[in-house]
CSV table of C-alpha atoms in Angstrom, one decimal:
chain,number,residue,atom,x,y,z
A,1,UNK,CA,-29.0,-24.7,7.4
A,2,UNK,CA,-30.0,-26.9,10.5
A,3,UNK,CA,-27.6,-26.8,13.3
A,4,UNK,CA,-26.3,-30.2,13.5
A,5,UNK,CA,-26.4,-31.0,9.5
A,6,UNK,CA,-23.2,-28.9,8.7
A,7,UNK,CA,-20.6,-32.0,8.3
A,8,UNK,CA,-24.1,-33.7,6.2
A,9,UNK,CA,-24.7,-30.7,3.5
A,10,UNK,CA,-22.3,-28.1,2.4
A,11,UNK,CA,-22.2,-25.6,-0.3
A,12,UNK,CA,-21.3,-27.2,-3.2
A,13,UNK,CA,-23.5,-30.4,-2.4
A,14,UNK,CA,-26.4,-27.7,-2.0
A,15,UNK,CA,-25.7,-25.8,-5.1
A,16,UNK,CA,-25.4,-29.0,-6.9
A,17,UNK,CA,-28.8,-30.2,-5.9
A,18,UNK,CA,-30.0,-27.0,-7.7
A,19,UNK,CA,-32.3,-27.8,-10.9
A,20,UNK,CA,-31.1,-25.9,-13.9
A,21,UNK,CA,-33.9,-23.5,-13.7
A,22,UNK,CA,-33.1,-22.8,-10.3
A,23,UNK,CA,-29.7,-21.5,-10.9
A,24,UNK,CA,-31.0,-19.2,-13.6
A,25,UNK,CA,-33.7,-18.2,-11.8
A,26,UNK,CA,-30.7,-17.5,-8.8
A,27,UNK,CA,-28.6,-15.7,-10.9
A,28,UNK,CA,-31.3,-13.8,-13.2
A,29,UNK,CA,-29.6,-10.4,-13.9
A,30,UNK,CA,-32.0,-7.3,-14.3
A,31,UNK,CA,-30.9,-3.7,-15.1
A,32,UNK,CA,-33.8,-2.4,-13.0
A,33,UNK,CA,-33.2,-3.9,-10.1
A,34,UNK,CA,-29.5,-2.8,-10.4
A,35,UNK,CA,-30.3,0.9,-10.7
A,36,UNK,CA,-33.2,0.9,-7.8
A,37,UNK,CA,-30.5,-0.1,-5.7
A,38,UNK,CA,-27.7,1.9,-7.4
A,39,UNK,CA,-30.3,4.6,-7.3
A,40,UNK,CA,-31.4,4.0,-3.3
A,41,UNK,CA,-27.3,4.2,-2.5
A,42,UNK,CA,-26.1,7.5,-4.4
A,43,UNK,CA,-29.1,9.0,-3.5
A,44,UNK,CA,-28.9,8.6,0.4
A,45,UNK,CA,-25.0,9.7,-0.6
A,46,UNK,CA,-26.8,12.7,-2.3
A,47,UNK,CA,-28.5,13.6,1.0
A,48,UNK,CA,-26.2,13.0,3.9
A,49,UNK,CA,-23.7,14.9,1.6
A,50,UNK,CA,-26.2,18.0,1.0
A,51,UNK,CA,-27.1,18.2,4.7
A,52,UNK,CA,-23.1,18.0,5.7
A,53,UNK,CA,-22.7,20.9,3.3
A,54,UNK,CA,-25.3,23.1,4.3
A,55,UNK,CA,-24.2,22.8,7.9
A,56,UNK,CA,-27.5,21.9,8.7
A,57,UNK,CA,-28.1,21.4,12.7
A,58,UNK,CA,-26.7,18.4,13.8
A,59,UNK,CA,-24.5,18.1,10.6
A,60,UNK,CA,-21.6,16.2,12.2
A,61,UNK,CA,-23.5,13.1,13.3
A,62,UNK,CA,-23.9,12.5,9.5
A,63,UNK,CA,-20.2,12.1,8.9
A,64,UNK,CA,-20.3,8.5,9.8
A,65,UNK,CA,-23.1,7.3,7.9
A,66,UNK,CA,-21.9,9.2,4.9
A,67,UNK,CA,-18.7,7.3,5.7
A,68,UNK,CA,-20.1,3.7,5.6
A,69,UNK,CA,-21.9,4.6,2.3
A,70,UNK,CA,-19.2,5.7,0.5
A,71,UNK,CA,-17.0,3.2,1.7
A,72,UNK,CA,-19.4,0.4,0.5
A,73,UNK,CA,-19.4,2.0,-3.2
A,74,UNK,CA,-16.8,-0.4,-2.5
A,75,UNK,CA,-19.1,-3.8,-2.9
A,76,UNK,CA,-20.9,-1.9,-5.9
A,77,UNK,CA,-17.7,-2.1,-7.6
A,78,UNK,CA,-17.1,-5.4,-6.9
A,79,UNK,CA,-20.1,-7.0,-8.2
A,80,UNK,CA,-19.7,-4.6,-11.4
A,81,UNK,CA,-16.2,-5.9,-11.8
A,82,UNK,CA,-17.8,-9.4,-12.0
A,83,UNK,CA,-20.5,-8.0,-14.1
A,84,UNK,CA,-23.5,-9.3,-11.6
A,85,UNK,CA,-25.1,-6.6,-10.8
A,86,UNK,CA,-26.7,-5.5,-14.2
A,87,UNK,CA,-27.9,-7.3,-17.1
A,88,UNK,CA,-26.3,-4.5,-19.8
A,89,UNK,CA,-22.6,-4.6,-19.7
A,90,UNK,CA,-22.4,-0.3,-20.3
A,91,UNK,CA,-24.1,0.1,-16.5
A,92,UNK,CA,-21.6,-2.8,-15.1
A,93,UNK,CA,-18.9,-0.9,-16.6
A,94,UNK,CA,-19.6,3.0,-16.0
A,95,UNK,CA,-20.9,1.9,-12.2
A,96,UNK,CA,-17.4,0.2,-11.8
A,97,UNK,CA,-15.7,3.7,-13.2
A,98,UNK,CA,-17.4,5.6,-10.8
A,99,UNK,CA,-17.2,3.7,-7.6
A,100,UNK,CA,-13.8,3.1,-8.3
A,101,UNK,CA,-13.4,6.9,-8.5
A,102,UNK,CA,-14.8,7.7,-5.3
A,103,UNK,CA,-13.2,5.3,-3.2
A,104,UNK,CA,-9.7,5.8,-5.2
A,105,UNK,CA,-9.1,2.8,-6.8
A,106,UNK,CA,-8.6,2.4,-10.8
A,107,UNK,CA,-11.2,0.2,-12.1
A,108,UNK,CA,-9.0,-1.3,-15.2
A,109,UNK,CA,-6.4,-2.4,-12.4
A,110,UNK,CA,-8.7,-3.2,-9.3
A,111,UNK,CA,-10.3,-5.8,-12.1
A,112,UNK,CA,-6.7,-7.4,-13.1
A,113,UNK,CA,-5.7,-7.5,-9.4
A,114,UNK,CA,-9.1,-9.1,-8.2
A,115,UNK,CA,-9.5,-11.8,-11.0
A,116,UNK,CA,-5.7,-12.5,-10.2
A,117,UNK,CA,-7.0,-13.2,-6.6
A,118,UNK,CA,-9.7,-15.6,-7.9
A,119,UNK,CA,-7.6,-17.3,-10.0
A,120,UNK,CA,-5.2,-18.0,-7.2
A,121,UNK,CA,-6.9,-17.8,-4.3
A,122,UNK,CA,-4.4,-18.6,-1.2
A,123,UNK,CA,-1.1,-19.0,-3.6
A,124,UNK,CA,1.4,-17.4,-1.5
A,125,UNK,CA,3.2,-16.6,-5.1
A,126,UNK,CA,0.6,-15.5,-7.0
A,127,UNK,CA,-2.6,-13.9,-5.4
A,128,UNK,CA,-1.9,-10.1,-5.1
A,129,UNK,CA,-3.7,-10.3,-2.0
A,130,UNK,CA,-1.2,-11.7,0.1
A,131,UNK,CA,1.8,-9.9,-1.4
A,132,UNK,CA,1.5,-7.5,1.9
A,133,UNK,CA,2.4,-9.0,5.0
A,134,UNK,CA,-1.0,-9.5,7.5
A,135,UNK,CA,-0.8,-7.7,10.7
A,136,UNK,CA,0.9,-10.2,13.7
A,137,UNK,CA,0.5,-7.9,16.5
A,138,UNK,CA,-2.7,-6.3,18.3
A,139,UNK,CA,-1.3,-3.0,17.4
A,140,UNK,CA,-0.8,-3.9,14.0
A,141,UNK,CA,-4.1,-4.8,13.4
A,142,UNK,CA,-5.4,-2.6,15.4
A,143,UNK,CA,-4.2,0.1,12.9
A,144,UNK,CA,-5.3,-2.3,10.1
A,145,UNK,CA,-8.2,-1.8,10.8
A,146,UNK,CA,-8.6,1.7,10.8
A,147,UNK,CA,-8.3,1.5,7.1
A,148,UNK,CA,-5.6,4.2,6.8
A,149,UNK,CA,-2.9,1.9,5.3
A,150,UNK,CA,-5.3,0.7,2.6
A,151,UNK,CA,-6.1,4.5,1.7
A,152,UNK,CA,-2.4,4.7,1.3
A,153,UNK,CA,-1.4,2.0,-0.4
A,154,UNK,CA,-4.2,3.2,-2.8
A,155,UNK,CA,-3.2,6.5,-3.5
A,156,UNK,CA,0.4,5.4,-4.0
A,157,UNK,CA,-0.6,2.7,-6.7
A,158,UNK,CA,-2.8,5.6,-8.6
A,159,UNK,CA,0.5,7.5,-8.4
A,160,UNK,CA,2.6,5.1,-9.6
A,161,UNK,CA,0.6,3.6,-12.0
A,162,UNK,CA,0.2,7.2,-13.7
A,163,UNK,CA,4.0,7.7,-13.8
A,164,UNK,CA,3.9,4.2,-15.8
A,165,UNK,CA,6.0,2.8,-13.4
A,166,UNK,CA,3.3,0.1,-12.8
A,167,UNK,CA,5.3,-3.5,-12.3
A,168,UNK,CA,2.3,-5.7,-11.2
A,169,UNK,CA,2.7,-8.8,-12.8
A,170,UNK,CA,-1.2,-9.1,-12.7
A,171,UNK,CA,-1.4,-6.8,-15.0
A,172,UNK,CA,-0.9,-7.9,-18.5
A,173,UNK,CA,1.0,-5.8,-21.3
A,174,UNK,CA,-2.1,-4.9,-23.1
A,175,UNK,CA,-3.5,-3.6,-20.2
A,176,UNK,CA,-0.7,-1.7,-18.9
A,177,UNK,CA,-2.1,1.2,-21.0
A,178,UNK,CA,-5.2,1.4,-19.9
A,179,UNK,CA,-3.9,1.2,-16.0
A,180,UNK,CA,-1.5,4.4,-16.6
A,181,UNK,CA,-4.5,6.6,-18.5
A,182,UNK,CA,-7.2,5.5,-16.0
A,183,UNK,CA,-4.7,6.7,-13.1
A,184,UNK,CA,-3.6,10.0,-15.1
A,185,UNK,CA,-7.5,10.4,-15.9
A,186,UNK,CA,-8.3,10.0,-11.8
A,187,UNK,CA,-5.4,12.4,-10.6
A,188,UNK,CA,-6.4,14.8,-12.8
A,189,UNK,CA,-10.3,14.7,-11.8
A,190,UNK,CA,-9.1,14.6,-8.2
A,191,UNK,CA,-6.9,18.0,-8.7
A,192,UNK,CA,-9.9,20.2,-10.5
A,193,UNK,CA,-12.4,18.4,-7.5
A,194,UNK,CA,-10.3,19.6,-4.5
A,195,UNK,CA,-9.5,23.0,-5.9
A,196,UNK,CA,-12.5,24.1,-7.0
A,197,UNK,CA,-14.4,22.5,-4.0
A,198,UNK,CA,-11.7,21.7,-1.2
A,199,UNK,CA,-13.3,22.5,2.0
A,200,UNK,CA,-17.2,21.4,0.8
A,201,UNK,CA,-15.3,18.2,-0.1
A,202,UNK,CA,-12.9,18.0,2.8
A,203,UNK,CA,-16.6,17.0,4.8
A,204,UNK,CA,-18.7,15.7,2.4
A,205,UNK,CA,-15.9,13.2,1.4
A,206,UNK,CA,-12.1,12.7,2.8
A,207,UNK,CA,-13.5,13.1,6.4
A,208,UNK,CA,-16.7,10.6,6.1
A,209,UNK,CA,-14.5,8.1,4.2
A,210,UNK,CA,-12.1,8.0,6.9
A,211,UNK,CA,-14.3,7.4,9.5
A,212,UNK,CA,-16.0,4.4,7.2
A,213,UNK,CA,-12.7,2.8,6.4
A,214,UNK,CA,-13.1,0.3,10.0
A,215,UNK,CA,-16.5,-0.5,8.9
């Protein structure tokens, strides 16, 4: 946009100058595409992780780009929770599954809470989003922003949502469900994972992850 011309054209006067063509062509949907990049991500994950296991020299400096990588599974699950990022509704689904897996969210929940957020946007009442107080203080945010209270507050909802005491009002009673066996599902992945492989995965995941949760 030209500087100057901000308070002349704005988004929706843009996107409504778009032909029809050009908003398909914009929002064309390819299942190639969205396993190069898938591909590209998991298998720089792949790496970092098999050099941080191996102790290779100069292992440790890794940790932090692992961190950002895993982390940002994160906006891979988001698009797949919108079904954008592939054309085939299986990949948009069992991508979601997974990336919800590693950065411990349920993907059956994060979907009711997100689309609540959307369809709400800025209610005070109603988007899930702003049911937690925001940080008022430096140190608060400060904190925030080191991403430990959001690791929390996830691990706690997996908990409670496999003990079926889920109460979210976002969450409809057909779904309710498919929220407790996702969590029960998780838990149980998460307890063979870090008993069979604690220490390898200790470094290859907890630690990285909580080094990406500022970025």
């Amino acid at each position: 946009m030209v500087a100057g011309m901000e308070s002349e054209i704005d988004h929706k006067r843009l996107i409504s100058n778009l032909s029809a063509k050009e908003r398909r062509d914009l929002c064309a949907q390819s299942d190639k595409a969205g396993l190069v990049h898938l591909g590209m991500h998991l298998g720089l994950i792949a790496c970092l992780g098999a050099a941080i296991a191996l102790g290779l020299p100069g292992w440790q400096v890794l940790l932090l780009p692992q961190g950002v990588l895993l982390v940002f599974l994160f906006t891979a699950l988001h698009e797949t929770t919108h079904q954008t990022a592939f054309a085939t509704d299986r990949f948009n689904i069992w991508t979601a599954r997974l990336c919800a897996f590693v950065v411990f969210l349920g993907p059956d929940h994060f979907r009711y809470f997100h689309m609540a957020h959307h369809r709400f946007t800025h209610d005070p009442e109603n988007d899930p989003e702003l049911a937690s107080p925001k940080p008022q203080t430096l140190r608060g945010y400060l904190i925030y922003l080191t991403g430990v209270p959001e690791w929390i507050w996830r691990i706690k909802t997996l908990v409670r949502n496999a003990a079926g005491r889920n109460r979210d009002v976002f969450v409809p009673k057909r779904g309710q469900k498919r929220v407790r066996t996702e969590a029960r599902v998780a838990l149980g992945l998460y307890a063979l994972l870090f008993t069979g492989f604690s220490s390898t995965l200790l470094w290859v995941w907890l630690v990285p992850m909580l080094l990406g949760g500022p970025f």
